[in-house]
């Protein structure tokens, strides 16, 4: 494995370890990827069905631009690898993270019928690279199609910038960014917004139209 | 101790350590077991009354198909060993986990009179091996009989598949599966469903009939 | 220091470390003690004003039956040492733990005017050594007198058994038991009851008379 | 680097590590500083844009009384260094901590229009150095001006004592104190008060005028 590939593998394994400590991969849910090369595109993606609290040499495998194993391996790529494929084929992002948290699932359900949720007036929005005063950020929420190619197609409609996020209804968030550092930073910012919003809702009367 | 027995002991001790880090064994509650052999059945089960945050050589003991010590030992099996006996005598499961969490106790109380709770529309249900679109999962809730043989008999009525779960009202959940990995995966999925549901209930008006 | 004293010091330092990991000593709050000898009574108690997330050789000091330093030291015993004195002079307990948690403060406020809170129907009550079916446990709640001798006098009225607990309104819980293991086990059981109850209250309509 | 400077750097790095373990620096938010010398004033402050879960030799840089790098470095001081400058120029404080938590953001929003929030009747207020019976503590809440010099000017109006705290609306809390130990102690006490208050509000009917 090239030095660069080793370095990328180390970076994504470190992110996995930190997110696992927060219990963001309950029930082997979630998956992560990091780009290794362009032309041709290769990236490491989570192997299917692993307990992400453990760190082993079989947590990730290298796949090609179609999400197929790029090297001889007995490992299977995550069932949702196709979403990572969309990120790398539609943008210049270098890392993509998909996690289930209680609060991101709750937000995806509360605003699922509207198809999006908007946050504004929170300083942490700057962590998403949005620096205007009174900045807003909107996260699209898509239905959780059981058919992964269908899900990936609908997901891909929102994969239009080098950094972004999509909530899948009752199926967690996918966040992508320039590299592991930027993707994790954005993920933490979104999760902060979700948790803040859920807590404010539990205190004020539940009224979607007046709360942000 | 055979290599196999050592390996099983290591597996269940690892699960115990992880669940203990989440504080799922408050007040020495909870117990765990892992099958070592069939014909005759033997399994390791938690020794009674230990602080599960510590890892010692006296955390588990080997018991036979009736839950009696299979070897000379001063250790006493958990008072609830009989429930683990039911799992191994009624199914091919290889591991059984019983934990108290705030949210599993809350769910068991909210839906205790109905005798069951049903979840649907959550991606994490796939972690329970249920892959249909719009899959549902129902967890039975049984009364917390103080008499353990009675409790075990009622519990056993629901121990009909190689993977499953039963909530005991205000007394936690018991989850079993093929092995330590599968049982922990299922336990995490159930706990995710419980925590999600409790949070949604706290946001919407409390109305059992319209929420899932 | 005697072997026994060293062992007790190790035990209470281990408990401190675990409770500190749970952030149960915010703002240097809380204090702990463990009995070393009887006739005359000596016990280790937290030194005043230490950050309990750190483990140092100055976390505890040995005091006599009046709570005065039993050995030459520059350390000051916790300002609330007098409550520990009451535990050791009124009972045969060997360990006493005082912590502030969000949920124990919330319970102490919600039920403060009633002077007590009662829990029943929870399996975890067995961890308090109460094994009857449908067992109840009542925790007295006393006002938070700023004058420590006054507080200690009122506290002492409830220190009548070798294991027990008292909530001080908006000032945490004190739990005592036979030894470090038993005191921590009971503390965890009480905290479980408090957290469970707070969560149930947030889901059902707030109605003190109908909820337990 | 002088022994003293090394010691201060170690202290602030230890505080950072502990607060990072609590996830109080989501999305690279937050910043910390510790004074090294007076006449001229120099202090270590967080380098801009670092992941505070990691401990590296580039987490802090030494700056002068205006917040400009005091030594040749490629590191950039935190964008909010000017607030730390105000702390050291207006008081004798030795340490200043700025963190975003869900609960401090929620409190800052709920009471933002009033411009302050007051707590009373909580034992933990003593950790703020306020020892009277029925002591009160009031935390000012200022608008989150996007222009940092403006924010720093408004912030500075409340920086009048050697220990204190200011909430910035939806932008976390800044707490300062004599040294790292005192600042962290005060920060934990404020966070306890916020979390307690948020939980009480979720249980009682939301009514700002009757709750404290």
Short mmCIF file of C-alpha atoms in Angstrom, two decimals, chain A residues 11 14-15 17-19 21-22 24 120-124 126-127 131-134 181 184-189 191-197 199-200 202-205 212, chain D residues 20 23 25-29 49-51 53-54 79-80 100-106 108-110 144-148 169-172 195 197-199 201-203 206:
data_model
loop_
_atom_site.label_atom_id
_atom_site.label_comp_id
_atom_site.label_asym_id
_atom_site.label_seq_id
_atom_site.Cartn_x
_atom_site.Cartn_y
_atom_site.Cartn_z
CA UNK A 11 -7.16 9.17 9.05
CA UNK A 14 -9.11 7.64 13.57
CA UNK A 15 -12.42 9.28 12.67
CA UNK A 17 -12.70 5.40 16.43
CA UNK A 18 -13.79 8.80 17.69
CA UNK A 19 -17.34 8.51 16.33
CA UNK A 21 -16.67 6.29 21.19
CA UNK A 22 -19.74 8.52 20.92
CA UNK A 24 -22.76 6.81 16.65
CA UNK A 120 -30.29 29.91 11.53
CA UNK A 121 -28.84 32.19 14.14
CA UNK A 122 -26.38 29.65 15.53
CA UNK A 123 -22.68 30.50 15.72
CA UNK A 124 -21.76 26.88 15.00
CA UNK A 126 -19.64 28.94 10.78
CA UNK A 127 -18.12 25.48 11.15
CA UNK A 131 -19.69 33.17 7.60
CA UNK A 132 -22.47 35.69 6.87
CA UNK A 133 -24.29 37.30 9.77
CA UNK A 134 -27.64 35.55 10.42
CA UNK A 181 -10.96 16.81 9.13
CA UNK A 184 -15.89 15.41 10.79
CA UNK A 185 -16.02 19.13 11.63
CA UNK A 186 -19.18 19.53 9.56
CA UNK A 187 -20.75 16.39 11.00
CA UNK A 188 -20.19 17.66 14.54
CA UNK A 189 -21.69 21.02 13.63
CA UNK A 191 -25.21 17.13 15.19
CA UNK A 192 -24.89 20.15 17.47
CA UNK A 193 -27.64 21.91 15.51
CA UNK A 194 -29.88 18.84 15.69
CA UNK A 195 -29.41 18.34 19.43
CA UNK A 196 -29.90 22.03 20.15
CA UNK A 197 -33.05 22.14 18.08
CA UNK A 199 -33.93 20.44 23.11
CA UNK A 200 -35.46 23.82 22.27
CA UNK A 202 -38.95 20.06 24.05
CA UNK A 203 -39.04 23.34 26.01
CA UNK A 204 -41.16 25.52 23.79
CA UNK A 205 -44.52 24.34 22.59
CA UNK A 212 -35.74 27.38 14.11
CA UNK D 20 -12.76 17.84 24.62
CA UNK D 23 -17.46 17.06 23.45
CA UNK D 25 -15.62 21.72 21.25
CA UNK D 26 -17.85 20.33 18.48
CA UNK D 27 -16.97 21.50 14.98
CA UNK D 28 -13.65 23.01 16.19
CA UNK D 29 -15.70 25.56 18.15
CA UNK D 49 -9.28 25.79 13.46
CA UNK D 50 -7.77 22.82 15.30
CA UNK D 51 -9.61 19.64 16.23
CA UNK D 53 -9.90 16.14 20.53
CA UNK D 54 -6.27 15.75 19.44
CA UNK D 79 -10.53 34.34 15.55
CA UNK D 80 -11.97 35.24 18.96
CA UNK D 100 -20.30 25.73 23.18
CA UNK D 101 -22.60 23.23 24.85
CA UNK D 102 -26.16 22.37 23.94
CA UNK D 103 -27.43 23.59 27.29
CA UNK D 104 -25.52 26.86 27.39
CA UNK D 105 -26.81 27.63 23.90
CA UNK D 106 -30.37 26.74 24.93
CA UNK D 108 -28.70 31.82 25.98
CA UNK D 109 -31.64 31.61 23.57
CA UNK D 110 -34.41 31.20 26.15
CA UNK D 144 -23.75 37.50 18.99
CA UNK D 145 -22.28 40.33 16.92
CA UNK D 146 -20.61 38.86 13.86
CA UNK D 147 -17.99 41.60 13.94
CA UNK D 148 -15.47 40.41 16.52
CA UNK D 169 -26.45 34.26 22.43
CA UNK D 170 -26.29 30.95 20.56
CA UNK D 171 -22.54 31.18 20.77
CA UNK D 172 -21.55 29.62 24.05
CA UNK D 195 -28.36 21.70 32.59
CA UNK D 197 -32.41 24.61 34.77
CA UNK D 198 -33.14 23.21 31.31
CA UNK D 199 -34.30 19.94 32.85
CA UNK D 201 -38.05 23.74 32.63
CA UNK D 202 -38.86 20.61 30.63
CA UNK D 203 -40.75 19.20 33.63
CA UNK D 206 -42.48 26.70 30.72
#
